Coordinates of C-alpha atoms in Angstrom, one line a residue:
Chain A
X1055 CA 2.1 -81.3 -119.6
X1056 CA 1.7 -77.5 -119.8
X1057 CA -0.5 -77.9 -122.9
X1058 CA -3.3 -79.4 -120.8
X1059 CA -3.6 -76.2 -118.8
X1060 CA -6.2 -73.8 -120.2
X1061 CA -5.3 -70.2 -120.7
X1062 CA -7.8 -69.2 -118.0
X1063 CA -6.1 -71.4 -115.5
X1064 CA -2.7 -70.1 -116.6
X1065 CA -3.9 -66.5 -116.1
X1066 CA -5.2 -67.4 -112.6
X1067 CA -1.9 -69.0 -111.7
X1068 CA 0.1 -66.0 -113.0
X1069 CA -2.1 -63.6 -111.2
X1070 CA -1.9 -65.4 -107.9
X1071 CA 1.8 -65.8 -108.2
X1072 CA 2.2 -62.1 -109.1
X1073 CA 0.1 -61.0 -106.1
X1074 CA 2.1 -63.2 -103.7
X1075 CA 5.4 -61.9 -104.8
X1076 CA 4.1 -58.4 -104.9
X1077 CA 2.8 -58.6 -101.4
X1078 CA 5.9 -60.1 -100.0
X1079 CA 8.0 -57.5 -101.8
X1080 CA 5.7 -54.8 -100.4
X1081 CA 6.1 -56.1 -96.8
X1082 CA 9.9 -56.2 -97.2
X1083 CA 9.9 -52.8 -98.9
X1084 CA 8.0 -51.2 -96.1
X1085 CA 10.4 -52.6 -93.5
X1086 CA 13.4 -51.4 -95.5
X1087 CA 11.8 -48.0 -96.2
X1088 CA 11.1 -47.5 -92.5
X1089 CA 14.6 -48.4 -91.4
X1090 CA 16.3 -46.3 -94.2
X1091 CA 14.1 -43.3 -93.7
X1092 CA 14.3 -43.2 -89.9
X1093 CA 18.0 -43.9 -89.8
X1094 CA 18.8 -41.3 -92.5
X1095 CA 16.8 -38.6 -90.9
X1096 CA 17.8 -39.5 -87.4
X1097 CA 21.5 -40.2 -87.5
X1098 CA 22.4 -36.9 -89.1
X1099 CA 21.3 -35.0 -86.0
X1100 CA 22.7 -37.5 -83.6
X1101 CA 25.3 -35.7 -81.6
X1102 CA 27.2 -36.6 -78.5
X1103 CA 25.8 -33.5 -76.8
X1104 CA 22.2 -34.8 -77.5
X1105 CA 22.7 -38.2 -75.9
X1106 CA 24.8 -37.0 -73.0
X1107 CA 22.9 -34.1 -71.6
X1108 CA 19.5 -33.3 -70.2
X1109 CA 17.3 -30.7 -71.9
X1110 CA 17.6 -27.2 -70.8
X1111 CA 15.1 -24.5 -71.5
X1112 CA 17.6 -21.8 -70.4
X1113 CA 20.1 -22.7 -73.1
X1114 CA 17.4 -23.9 -75.4
X1115 CA 19.1 -27.3 -75.9
X1116 CA 17.6 -30.7 -76.0
X1117 CA 19.3 -33.7 -74.5
X1118 CA 17.9 -37.2 -74.2
X1119 CA 20.2 -38.8 -71.6
X1120 CA 17.4 -38.7 -68.9
X1121 CA 15.1 -40.5 -71.3
X1122 CA 17.6 -43.1 -72.1
X1123 CA 18.2 -43.8 -68.4
X1124 CA 14.5 -43.8 -67.7
X1125 CA 14.0 -46.4 -70.4
X1126 CA 16.8 -48.6 -68.9
X1127 CA 15.4 -48.2 -65.4
X1128 CA 11.9 -49.1 -66.4
X1129 CA 13.0 -52.1 -68.4
X1130 CA 15.1 -53.4 -65.4
X1131 CA 12.4 -52.7 -62.8
X1132 CA 9.7 -54.4 -64.9
X1133 CA 11.7 -57.4 -65.7
X1134 CA 12.7 -57.8 -62.0
X1135 CA 9.1 -58.0 -61.0
X1136 CA 7.6 -59.8 -64.0
X1137 CA 10.1 -62.6 -64.2
X1138 CA 9.3 -64.3 -60.8
X1139 CA 5.6 -63.8 -61.4
X1140 CA 5.6 -65.1 -65.0
X1141 CA 8.0 -68.0 -64.5
X1142 CA 6.2 -68.9 -61.2
X1143 CA 2.9 -69.0 -63.0
X1144 CA 4.3 -71.1 -65.8
X1145 CA 5.8 -73.5 -63.2
X1146 CA 2.4 -73.8 -61.5
X1147 CA 0.7 -74.5 -64.8
X1148 CA 3.1 -77.2 -66.1
X1149 CA 4.3 -78.8 -62.8
X1150 CA 1.8 -78.3 -60.1
X1151 CA -1.7 -77.7 -61.5
X1152 CA -3.9 -80.7 -61.1
X1153 CA -7.2 -79.2 -62.1
X1154 CA -7.7 -78.9 -65.9
X1155 CA -10.3 -76.2 -65.3
X1156 CA -8.0 -74.0 -63.3
X1157 CA -5.4 -74.3 -66.0
X1158 CA -7.9 -73.3 -68.6
X1159 CA -9.0 -70.3 -66.5
X1160 CA -5.5 -69.1 -66.1
X1161 CA -4.6 -69.5 -69.7
X1162 CA -7.8 -67.8 -70.8
X1163 CA -6.9 -64.9 -68.4
X1164 CA -3.5 -64.6 -70.0
X1165 CA -5.0 -64.6 -73.5
X1166 CA -7.4 -61.9 -72.5
X1167 CA -4.6 -59.9 -70.9
X1168 CA -2.5 -60.0 -74.1
X1169 CA -5.4 -58.7 -76.1
X1170 CA -6.1 -55.6 -74.0
X1171 CA -4.9 -52.4 -75.7
X1172 CA -2.1 -50.5 -73.9
X1173 CA -4.1 -47.4 -73.4
X1174 CA -6.5 -49.4 -71.2
X1175 CA -3.5 -50.7 -69.2
X1176 CA -2.4 -47.1 -68.9
X1177 CA -5.8 -46.0 -67.6
X1178 CA -6.0 -48.8 -65.0
X1179 CA -2.4 -48.2 -64.1
X1180 CA -3.2 -44.6 -63.5
X1181 CA -6.2 -45.5 -61.3
X1182 CA -4.4 -48.2 -59.3
X1183 CA -0.7 -47.5 -59.2
X1184 CA -0.3 -43.8 -60.0
X1185 CA -3.0 -42.9 -57.4
X1186 CA -1.1 -44.9 -54.8
X1187 CA 2.5 -44.1 -55.6
X1188 CA 2.0 -40.9 -57.6
X1189 CA 3.1 -40.6 -61.2
X1190 CA 6.5 -42.2 -61.2
X1191 CA 8.6 -44.8 -63.1
X1192 CA 7.6 -47.4 -60.5
X1193 CA 3.9 -46.9 -61.3
X1194 CA 4.8 -47.2 -65.0
X1195 CA 6.8 -50.4 -64.4
X1196 CA 4.0 -52.0 -62.4
X1197 CA 1.6 -51.3 -65.3
X1198 CA 4.1 -52.8 -67.7
X1199 CA 4.4 -55.9 -65.4
X1200 CA 0.7 -56.6 -66.0
X1201 CA 1.1 -56.1 -69.7
X1202 CA 4.1 -58.4 -70.1
X1203 CA 3.0 -61.1 -67.7
X1204 CA 1.3 -63.2 -70.5
X1205 CA 4.5 -63.0 -72.7
X1206 CA 6.8 -64.1 -70.0
X1207 CA 4.4 -66.8 -68.8
X1208 CA 3.9 -68.2 -72.3
X1209 CA 7.5 -68.4 -73.3
X1210 CA 8.5 -70.0 -70.0
X1211 CA 5.6 -72.4 -70.3
X1212 CA 6.7 -73.4 -73.8
X1213 CA 10.2 -74.2 -72.8
X1214 CA 9.1 -76.0 -69.6
X1215 CA 7.2 -78.3 -71.9
X1216 CA 10.4 -79.2 -73.6
X1217 CA 12.0 -80.5 -70.4
X1218 CA 11.7 -84.3 -70.8
X1219 CA 9.4 -86.0 -68.4
X1220 CA 12.0 -88.8 -68.0
X1221 CA 14.3 -86.3 -66.3
X1222 CA 11.6 -85.4 -63.8
X1223 CA 10.8 -89.1 -63.2
X1224 CA 14.4 -89.9 -62.7
X1225 CA 14.8 -87.2 -60.0
X1226 CA 11.6 -88.4 -58.3
X1227 CA 12.9 -91.9 -58.5
X1228 CA 16.0 -90.8 -56.6
X1229 CA 13.8 -89.6 -53.9
X1230 CA 13.7 -85.9 -54.5
X1231 CA 10.7 -83.9 -53.4
X1232 CA 8.6 -81.9 -55.9
X1233 CA 10.2 -78.6 -55.0
X1234 CA 13.7 -80.0 -55.3
X1235 CA 12.9 -81.4 -58.8
X1236 CA 11.5 -78.1 -59.9
X1237 CA 14.6 -76.3 -58.5
X1238 CA 17.3 -78.6 -59.8
X1239 CA 15.8 -80.2 -62.9
X1240 CA 13.0 -78.2 -64.3
X1241 CA 14.2 -74.6 -63.8
X1242 CA 17.6 -75.1 -65.3
X1243 CA 15.9 -76.6 -68.3
X1244 CA 13.8 -73.5 -69.1
X1245 CA 16.6 -70.9 -68.9
X1246 CA 16.3 -70.5 -72.7
X1247 CA 12.6 -69.7 -72.5
X1248 CA 13.2 -67.2 -69.7
X1249 CA 15.9 -65.4 -71.6
X1250 CA 13.7 -65.3 -74.8
X1251 CA 10.9 -64.0 -72.7
X1252 CA 13.2 -61.3 -71.2
X1253 CA 14.3 -60.2 -74.7
X1254 CA 10.7 -60.1 -76.0
X1255 CA 9.5 -58.2 -73.0
X1256 CA 12.4 -55.7 -73.1
X1257 CA 11.4 -55.0 -76.7
X1258 CA 7.8 -54.4 -75.8
X1259 CA 8.7 -52.2 -72.8
X1260 CA 11.1 -50.2 -74.9
X1261 CA 8.4 -49.6 -77.5
X1262 CA 5.5 -48.9 -75.1
X1263 CA 4.2 -45.4 -74.8
X1264 CA 0.4 -45.3 -74.3
X1265 CA 0.5 -47.2 -71.1
X1266 CA 3.3 -44.9 -69.7
X1267 CA 1.8 -41.5 -70.6
X1268 CA -0.4 -41.4 -67.5
X1269 CA 1.5 -43.6 -65.2
X1270 CA 5.1 -42.6 -65.5
X1271 CA 4.7 -38.9 -66.5
X1272 CA 6.8 -36.8 -68.8
X1273 CA 9.7 -35.3 -66.8
X1274 CA 13.2 -35.1 -68.2
X1275 CA 15.2 -35.1 -64.9
X1276 CA 18.4 -36.9 -64.4
X1277 CA 18.1 -39.5 -61.6
X1278 CA 19.8 -42.5 -60.2
X1279 CA 18.0 -45.9 -60.3
X1280 CA 16.1 -45.7 -57.0
X1281 CA 15.4 -42.0 -57.0
X1282 CA 14.4 -42.4 -60.6
X1283 CA 11.8 -45.1 -59.8
X1284 CA 10.2 -42.8 -57.3
X1285 CA 10.0 -39.8 -59.6
X1286 CA 8.2 -39.1 -62.8
X1287 CA 10.1 -39.5 -66.0
X1288 CA 9.6 -39.9 -69.8
X1289 CA 11.0 -43.0 -71.6
X1290 CA 12.4 -42.7 -75.1
X1291 CA 9.1 -43.4 -76.7
X1292 CA 7.2 -40.9 -74.6
X1293 CA 10.0 -38.3 -75.2
X1294 CA 9.7 -38.9 -79.0
X1295 CA 5.9 -38.3 -78.8
X1296 CA 6.4 -35.1 -76.7
X1297 CA 9.2 -33.7 -79.0
X1298 CA 7.2 -34.5 -82.2
X1299 CA 4.4 -32.2 -81.0
X1300 CA 6.7 -29.5 -79.7
X1301 CA 7.0 -26.4 -81.9
X1302 CA 10.4 -25.3 -80.7
X1303 CA 13.4 -25.6 -83.1
X1304 CA 15.3 -28.8 -82.9
X1305 CA 12.5 -30.7 -81.4
X1306 CA 11.5 -32.5 -84.6
X1307 CA 15.2 -33.5 -85.2
X1308 CA 15.4 -34.8 -81.6
X1309 CA 12.3 -36.9 -82.1
X1310 CA 13.9 -38.4 -85.3
X1311 CA 17.1 -39.1 -83.5
X1312 CA 15.1 -40.9 -80.8
X1313 CA 13.3 -42.8 -83.5
X1314 CA 16.6 -43.8 -85.0
X1315 CA 17.9 -45.0 -81.6
X1316 CA 14.7 -47.0 -81.1
X1317 CA 15.0 -48.5 -84.5
X1318 CA 18.6 -49.6 -83.9
X1319 CA 17.5 -51.1 -80.5
X1320 CA 14.6 -52.9 -82.2
X1321 CA 17.0 -54.4 -84.7
X1322 CA 19.4 -55.3 -82.0
X1323 CA 16.6 -57.0 -80.0
X1324 CA 15.4 -59.0 -83.0
X1325 CA 18.9 -60.0 -83.7
X1326 CA 19.5 -61.1 -80.1
X1327 CA 16.3 -63.1 -80.1
X1328 CA 17.4 -65.0 -83.2
X1329 CA 20.9 -65.6 -81.8
X1330 CA 19.6 -66.8 -78.5
X1331 CA 17.2 -69.1 -80.2
X1332 CA 19.9 -70.5 -82.4
X1333 CA 22.3 -71.0 -79.5
X1334 CA 19.9 -73.0 -77.4
X1335 CA 18.8 -75.0 -80.4
X1336 CA 22.4 -76.0 -81.0
X1337 CA 23.0 -76.8 -77.4
X1338 CA 19.9 -78.9 -77.0
X1339 CA 20.8 -80.8 -80.2
X1340 CA 24.1 -81.9 -78.6
Chain B
X535 CA 9.3 -87.7 -46.3
X536 CA 9.3 -86.0 -43.0
X537 CA 6.5 -83.9 -41.6
X538 CA 8.6 -80.8 -41.8
X539 CA 9.3 -81.3 -45.4
X540 CA 5.7 -82.0 -46.3
X541 CA 4.7 -78.7 -44.8
X542 CA 7.4 -76.9 -46.9
X543 CA 6.2 -78.7 -50.1
X544 CA 2.6 -77.6 -49.3
X545 CA 3.8 -74.1 -48.7
X546 CA 5.7 -73.9 -52.0
X547 CA 2.7 -75.4 -53.8
X548 CA 0.6 -72.6 -52.4
X549 CA 3.1 -70.0 -53.5
X550 CA 3.1 -71.2 -57.0
X551 CA -0.7 -71.4 -57.0
X552 CA -0.8 -67.7 -55.9
X553 CA 1.7 -66.8 -58.7
X554 CA -0.5 -68.6 -61.2
X555 CA -3.6 -66.7 -60.0
X556 CA -1.9 -63.3 -60.4
X557 CA -2.9 -63.3 -64.1
X558 CA -6.5 -64.0 -63.3
X559 CA -6.4 -61.3 -60.5
X560 CA -5.1 -58.8 -63.0
X561 CA -7.9 -59.4 -65.5
X562 CA -10.4 -59.1 -62.7
X563 CA -8.8 -56.0 -61.4
X564 CA -8.9 -54.3 -64.8
X565 CA -12.5 -55.4 -65.5
X566 CA -13.7 -54.3 -62.1
X567 CA -11.9 -50.9 -62.2
X568 CA -13.1 -50.1 -65.7
X569 CA -16.7 -51.0 -64.9
X570 CA -16.7 -49.1 -61.6
X571 CA -15.2 -46.0 -63.0
X572 CA -17.0 -46.2 -66.3
X573 CA -20.6 -46.6 -65.1
X574 CA -21.2 -43.3 -63.2
X575 CA -20.8 -41.0 -66.3
X576 CA -23.0 -43.3 -68.4
X577 CA -25.7 -43.2 -65.8
X578 CA -25.5 -39.4 -65.6
X579 CA -25.4 -38.8 -69.3
X580 CA -27.8 -41.6 -70.3
X581 CA -26.7 -44.7 -72.2
X582 CA -28.4 -43.7 -75.4
X583 CA -27.3 -40.1 -75.4
X584 CA -23.7 -41.3 -74.6
X585 CA -23.5 -44.0 -77.3
X586 CA -25.6 -42.4 -80.0
X587 CA -25.0 -38.7 -79.4
X588 CA -23.1 -37.2 -82.3
X589 CA -21.4 -34.3 -80.7
X590 CA -18.6 -34.3 -78.2
X591 CA -18.0 -31.0 -76.6
X592 CA -16.5 -31.9 -73.3
X593 CA -15.2 -28.5 -72.3
X594 CA -18.1 -26.4 -73.5
X595 CA -20.2 -24.5 -71.1
X596 CA -23.1 -26.9 -71.6
X597 CA -21.0 -29.9 -72.4
X598 CA -22.3 -32.7 -74.5
X599 CA -20.8 -36.2 -74.4
X600 CA -21.8 -38.2 -77.5
X601 CA -19.3 -40.7 -78.5
X602 CA -20.9 -41.9 -81.8
X603 CA -18.1 -40.1 -83.8
X604 CA -15.4 -42.0 -81.9
X605 CA -17.2 -45.4 -82.2
X606 CA -17.7 -44.9 -86.0
X607 CA -14.2 -43.6 -86.5
X608 CA -12.8 -46.7 -84.7
X609 CA -15.0 -49.0 -86.7
X610 CA -14.2 -47.3 -90.1
X611 CA -10.5 -47.0 -89.3
X612 CA -10.3 -50.6 -88.4
X613 CA -12.3 -51.6 -91.5
X614 CA -10.0 -49.6 -93.7
X615 CA -6.9 -51.1 -92.1
X616 CA -8.3 -54.6 -92.7
X617 CA -9.2 -53.7 -96.3
X618 CA -5.6 -52.6 -97.0
X619 CA -3.8 -55.0 -94.7
X620 CA -5.5 -58.3 -95.0
X621 CA -4.9 -58.9 -98.7
X622 CA -1.2 -58.0 -98.5
X623 CA -0.9 -60.0 -95.3
X624 CA -2.7 -63.0 -96.7
X625 CA -0.8 -63.2 -99.9
X626 CA 2.5 -62.7 -98.1
X627 CA 1.6 -65.5 -95.7
X628 CA 0.8 -67.9 -98.5
X629 CA 4.0 -67.0 -100.2
X630 CA 6.0 -67.6 -97.0
X631 CA 4.3 -70.8 -96.0
X632 CA 4.3 -72.5 -99.4
X633 CA 6.2 -70.9 -102.2
X634 CA 9.2 -69.0 -100.9
X635 CA 12.7 -70.5 -101.0
X636 CA 14.3 -70.9 -97.6
X637 CA 16.6 -67.9 -98.0
X638 CA 13.9 -65.6 -99.2
X639 CA 11.7 -66.8 -96.5
X640 CA 14.1 -66.0 -93.7
X641 CA 14.7 -62.5 -95.1
X642 CA 11.0 -61.8 -95.4
X643 CA 10.4 -63.2 -91.9
X644 CA 13.0 -61.0 -90.4
X645 CA 11.4 -58.0 -92.1
X646 CA 8.0 -59.1 -90.6
X647 CA 9.4 -59.4 -87.1
X648 CA 11.1 -56.0 -87.5
X649 CA 7.8 -54.4 -88.5
X650 CA 6.3 -56.1 -85.4
X651 CA 9.0 -54.7 -83.2
X652 CA 8.9 -51.0 -84.3
X653 CA 7.4 -48.9 -81.5
X654 CA 4.1 -47.3 -82.4
X655 CA 5.3 -43.8 -81.9
X656 CA 7.9 -44.4 -84.6
X657 CA 5.1 -45.4 -87.0
X658 CA 3.3 -42.2 -85.9
X659 CA 6.3 -40.0 -86.5
X660 CA 7.0 -41.4 -90.0
X661 CA 3.2 -41.1 -90.7
X662 CA 3.2 -37.6 -89.5
X663 CA 6.2 -36.5 -91.6
X664 CA 5.7 -38.6 -94.8
X665 CA 2.1 -39.7 -95.0
X666 CA 0.3 -36.6 -93.8
X667 CA 2.0 -34.1 -96.2
X668 CA 1.8 -36.8 -99.0
X669 CA -2.0 -37.0 -98.6
X670 CA -2.3 -33.2 -98.5
X671 CA -0.3 -32.9 -101.8
X672 CA -1.8 -35.9 -103.5
X673 CA -5.5 -35.2 -102.9
X674 CA -5.3 -31.4 -102.5
X675 CA -7.0 -31.3 -99.1
X676 CA -6.3 -28.6 -96.6
X677 CA -5.0 -31.0 -93.9
X678 CA -3.5 -34.4 -94.5
X679 CA -4.0 -35.5 -90.9
X680 CA -7.1 -37.6 -91.6
X681 CA -8.9 -40.9 -91.3
X682 CA -7.1 -42.1 -94.4
X683 CA -3.7 -41.5 -92.9
X684 CA -4.7 -43.4 -89.8
X685 CA -6.0 -46.3 -91.9
X686 CA -2.8 -46.6 -93.8
X687 CA -0.6 -46.5 -90.7
X688 CA -2.9 -49.1 -89.0
X689 CA -2.8 -51.4 -92.0
X690 CA 1.0 -51.5 -91.9
X691 CA 1.0 -52.0 -88.1
X692 CA -1.4 -55.0 -88.3
X693 CA 0.5 -56.7 -91.1
X694 CA 2.9 -58.7 -88.8
X695 CA 0.2 -60.2 -86.7
X696 CA -1.8 -61.2 -89.8
X697 CA 1.2 -62.7 -91.5
X698 CA 2.5 -64.6 -88.5
X699 CA -0.8 -66.2 -87.5
X700 CA -1.7 -67.0 -91.1
X701 CA 1.6 -68.6 -91.8
X702 CA 1.2 -70.9 -88.8
X703 CA -2.2 -71.9 -89.9
X704 CA -1.2 -72.5 -93.5
X705 CA 1.9 -74.6 -92.5
X706 CA -0.4 -76.8 -90.3
X707 CA -2.5 -77.9 -93.3
X708 CA -1.9 -81.7 -93.7
X709 CA 0.3 -82.5 -96.6
X710 CA -2.1 -85.2 -97.7
X711 CA -4.6 -82.6 -98.8
X712 CA -2.1 -80.9 -101.0
X713 CA -0.8 -84.2 -102.4
X714 CA -4.3 -85.3 -103.3
X715 CA -4.9 -82.1 -105.1
X716 CA -1.6 -82.2 -107.0
X717 CA -2.3 -85.8 -107.9
X718 CA -5.6 -84.8 -109.4
X719 CA -3.8 -82.5 -111.8
X720 CA -4.0 -79.1 -110.0
X721 CA -0.9 -77.0 -110.2
X722 CA 0.9 -76.1 -107.0
X723 CA -0.4 -72.5 -107.0
X724 CA -4.0 -73.6 -107.6
X725 CA -3.5 -76.1 -104.8
X726 CA -2.3 -73.4 -102.3
X727 CA -5.3 -71.2 -103.0
X728 CA -8.1 -73.7 -103.6
X729 CA -7.1 -76.4 -101.1
X730 CA -4.6 -75.2 -98.5
X731 CA -6.1 -71.7 -97.9
X732 CA -9.7 -73.1 -97.5
X733 CA -8.3 -75.8 -95.1
X734 CA -6.6 -73.1 -93.0
X735 CA -9.6 -70.7 -93.1
X736 CA -10.2 -70.7 -89.3
X737 CA -6.6 -69.8 -88.7
X738 CA -6.7 -67.1 -91.3
X739 CA -9.9 -65.8 -89.8
X740 CA -8.2 -65.8 -86.4
X741 CA -5.4 -63.7 -87.9
X742 CA -7.9 -61.2 -89.3
X743 CA -9.6 -60.9 -85.9
X744 CA -6.3 -60.5 -84.2
X745 CA -5.6 -57.7 -86.7
X746 CA -8.9 -56.1 -85.8
X747 CA -8.0 -56.2 -82.1
X748 CA -4.6 -54.6 -82.8
X749 CA -6.1 -51.9 -85.0
X750 CA -8.9 -50.9 -82.7
X751 CA -6.6 -50.8 -79.7
X752 CA -3.8 -48.7 -81.2
X753 CA -3.6 -45.2 -79.7
X754 CA -0.3 -43.4 -80.1
X755 CA 0.3 -43.9 -83.8
X756 CA -3.2 -42.8 -84.8
X757 CA -3.1 -39.9 -82.4
X758 CA -0.1 -38.5 -84.3
X759 CA -1.7 -38.8 -87.8
X760 CA -5.4 -38.5 -87.4
X761 CA -5.7 -34.8 -86.5
X762 CA -7.6 -35.6 -83.3
X763 CA -10.7 -33.5 -83.8
X764 CA -14.0 -35.1 -82.7
X765 CA -15.7 -35.0 -86.2
X766 CA -18.0 -37.6 -87.7
X767 CA -15.7 -39.8 -89.7
X768 CA -15.0 -39.1 -93.4
X769 CA -11.9 -40.1 -95.4
X770 CA -10.2 -36.7 -95.5
X771 CA -11.7 -35.4 -92.2
X772 CA -9.6 -35.0 -89.1
X773 CA -11.0 -37.6 -86.7
X774 CA -10.7 -39.0 -83.2
X775 CA -10.7 -42.7 -82.3
X776 CA -12.0 -44.3 -79.1
X777 CA -8.4 -44.8 -78.0
X778 CA -7.2 -41.3 -78.8
X779 CA -10.3 -39.8 -77.2
X780 CA -9.2 -41.2 -73.9
X781 CA -5.5 -40.3 -74.4
X782 CA -5.9 -36.8 -75.6
X783 CA -8.1 -35.4 -72.8
X784 CA -6.9 -37.4 -69.9
X785 CA -4.1 -35.1 -69.0
X786 CA -6.3 -32.1 -68.2
X787 CA -9.7 -33.6 -67.6
X788 CA -11.8 -33.4 -64.4
X789 CA -15.2 -34.1 -63.1
X790 CA -17.8 -35.5 -65.4
X791 CA -15.4 -35.1 -68.4
X792 CA -12.9 -37.4 -66.7
X793 CA -15.6 -39.9 -65.8
X794 CA -16.8 -39.8 -69.4
X795 CA -13.3 -40.7 -70.6
X796 CA -13.4 -43.8 -68.3
X797 CA -16.8 -44.7 -69.9
X798 CA -15.1 -44.5 -73.3
X799 CA -12.5 -46.8 -72.1
X800 CA -15.2 -49.2 -70.9
X801 CA -16.8 -49.1 -74.4
X802 CA -13.4 -49.9 -75.9
X803 CA -12.9 -52.7 -73.4
X804 CA -16.2 -54.2 -74.4
X805 CA -15.3 -54.1 -78.0
X806 CA -12.0 -55.8 -77.2
X807 CA -13.8 -58.5 -75.2
X808 CA -16.1 -59.2 -78.1
X809 CA -13.1 -59.5 -80.4
X810 CA -11.3 -61.8 -77.9
X811 CA -14.3 -64.0 -77.9
X812 CA -14.3 -64.2 -81.7
X813 CA -10.6 -64.9 -81.7
X814 CA -11.0 -67.8 -79.3
X815 CA -13.8 -69.2 -81.3
X816 CA -11.8 -69.3 -84.5
X817 CA -8.6 -70.6 -82.8
X818 CA -10.6 -73.4 -81.2
X819 CA -12.2 -74.3 -84.4
X820 CA -8.8 -74.2 -86.1
X821 CA -7.4 -76.6 -83.5
X822 CA -10.3 -79.0 -83.9
X823 CA -9.6 -78.9 -87.7

C-alpha cells in the first residue's frame, strides 16, 4: 500500500509527525526543566531556620514562616467566603433559574470575570476593599473571592448537572419541597464538584501575586488567624517577588527556596485534583 | 404545602437568586470603578495625547503621560508569544488528541497541567536567572532584560491554555469526517491536519484568542524579565507593558500620575473586553459546528 504514496506526501507526513512529537517533547521538557531547575536551586538552601522564623533585619536573617502562614490564612479565608457564593450561584443556575436570559447573563458575567487579568482585580480590590479595610489580608482575600468565583461556580455547576433528574423527581414525588430537595438530594450529589473547585481555587490563590500586591501589602509579621486577616502581610508569591528584587545577600536564595516550596505545592495540588477526580469517578461507577 | 412553608421557599429562592447575581454585580462593580477612576486623567491629558503620546515621564517636573510605548509593547509582546507559543501548542494538541498512546498522553497532559499551575512569579524568577543572562550572553547585548525575554516567558505561560482548549476542540471532531477521509485513501496524519484541524478551526481560534488574553493580562512574570523602562518597544530594548506600567508605579504614585495609572488599567480592560468578545464569537461558532 505504501507504494501508492508519493514521496511528496511521505515527506509531508514525516514532517508533520516530527513536528508533533517535537512539540510534545518540548512541552514536557519545559515542565521537567522548570521542576528540576527550581527544586535543585531551592532545596539546597532550604533550612529549618528559614521556614520556622520571621525575617530580622537586626540579625540579617531571612525567614518565611510569616509568609507561609499568610498564604494559609488567605486560602482559608477566601475559600470560606467563595464557597457559599459560588455553590449558591451554581444551585440557582441549575435548580431555580426559570429565565433563560438571566442564566445567559450570569454565565456571560462569569466568563467575563474569568478573563479579567489579575492586575485589574488588584486595582479594583485596592479601590474597593483596601480603601475600606486598609491594606490587609482580608482585603486581599475579598479580591481573590471575586477572582475565584467563576471557577467555583463552574465546577459546582458541572457536578450539579450530573445529579440525575430522576432523583430530584423522586424526592418531589415523596412530597419534599424545593429547598428540601436541594438540601438533601442535590447538594450531597455535588460534593465532588465542590472539592474539585476548592482544590483548583487553592492552587490559584497560592499562585496569585499581582492581585495581592496592592490589597494585602508586603509585611512579614507573625500573626494569628484573626489578627492576621486584619493586618497587612505578604503571601509566599509576593515574598518571592520581593526577595527576588532585594539586593541583600541570601535574598535570591530565599526566593528560590520559596519557588521550590511553591513548585512542590503545585505538584501536590495537581496530584490531589487527579486523586479526587479518580476517587469520585470510581464511587459514581459503583 | 402550608403558607408558612411557602414563604420560606420564596425566601430561599430569593437568597439563591441574590447569590447568582453576585457575579453580575462583581462585573458591574469592576467596570464602573475602572471607568469612573480612569476617565478623569484621560480628560485632563487629552485622549489623543494619552493614547498616542510616545513619552511617559510621570515623575518629571513637567510630566508627560503618553502610553503608546506601553500599548505597542503589549501588542508586540503578545504577538511574539503567539508566534512562539501557538505552533508548539497546536502541534502538541494534535498529537495529544489524535496520535499519542494513552500512557504518553497522560504524561504529557500532567506536564501541561503542571505548567498551568506554576505561579507566574516562579516563571518570572526562572526567566530572570536563566533567560535574561542567556540572552545577554547569546546576543551580546548590554542587558538581557528585554522584550524578547518577556515574549519567551509569555509563550511558555500561554502554552497550557492553548493546548487544553485545542485538544477539546480536536477531540470533538466527528469521527465520520476522519473515517471518510481515511476511506478515500488519506493517511491518518494527513487526515488529522487536512480534515480534523480545519473542522476544529473555531475551537483552535478560541484557544489562540484565550492565549492572547492570558499574554496581554500577565503582569508579574513580565515585570521580572522585561526591564521595566518605558521605551518604545524593540526586541532587545528594556520595555514596559500595560500591566507592568500599572504595577510598577502604583506603590508610590499620587495625584494625576495615579489617575493616569487607572486610565492605563481602563485601556487594558477595554483590550480584554474586545478579546473576550472575540473568544465568545469563536466558542459559539465552534458549538454550532
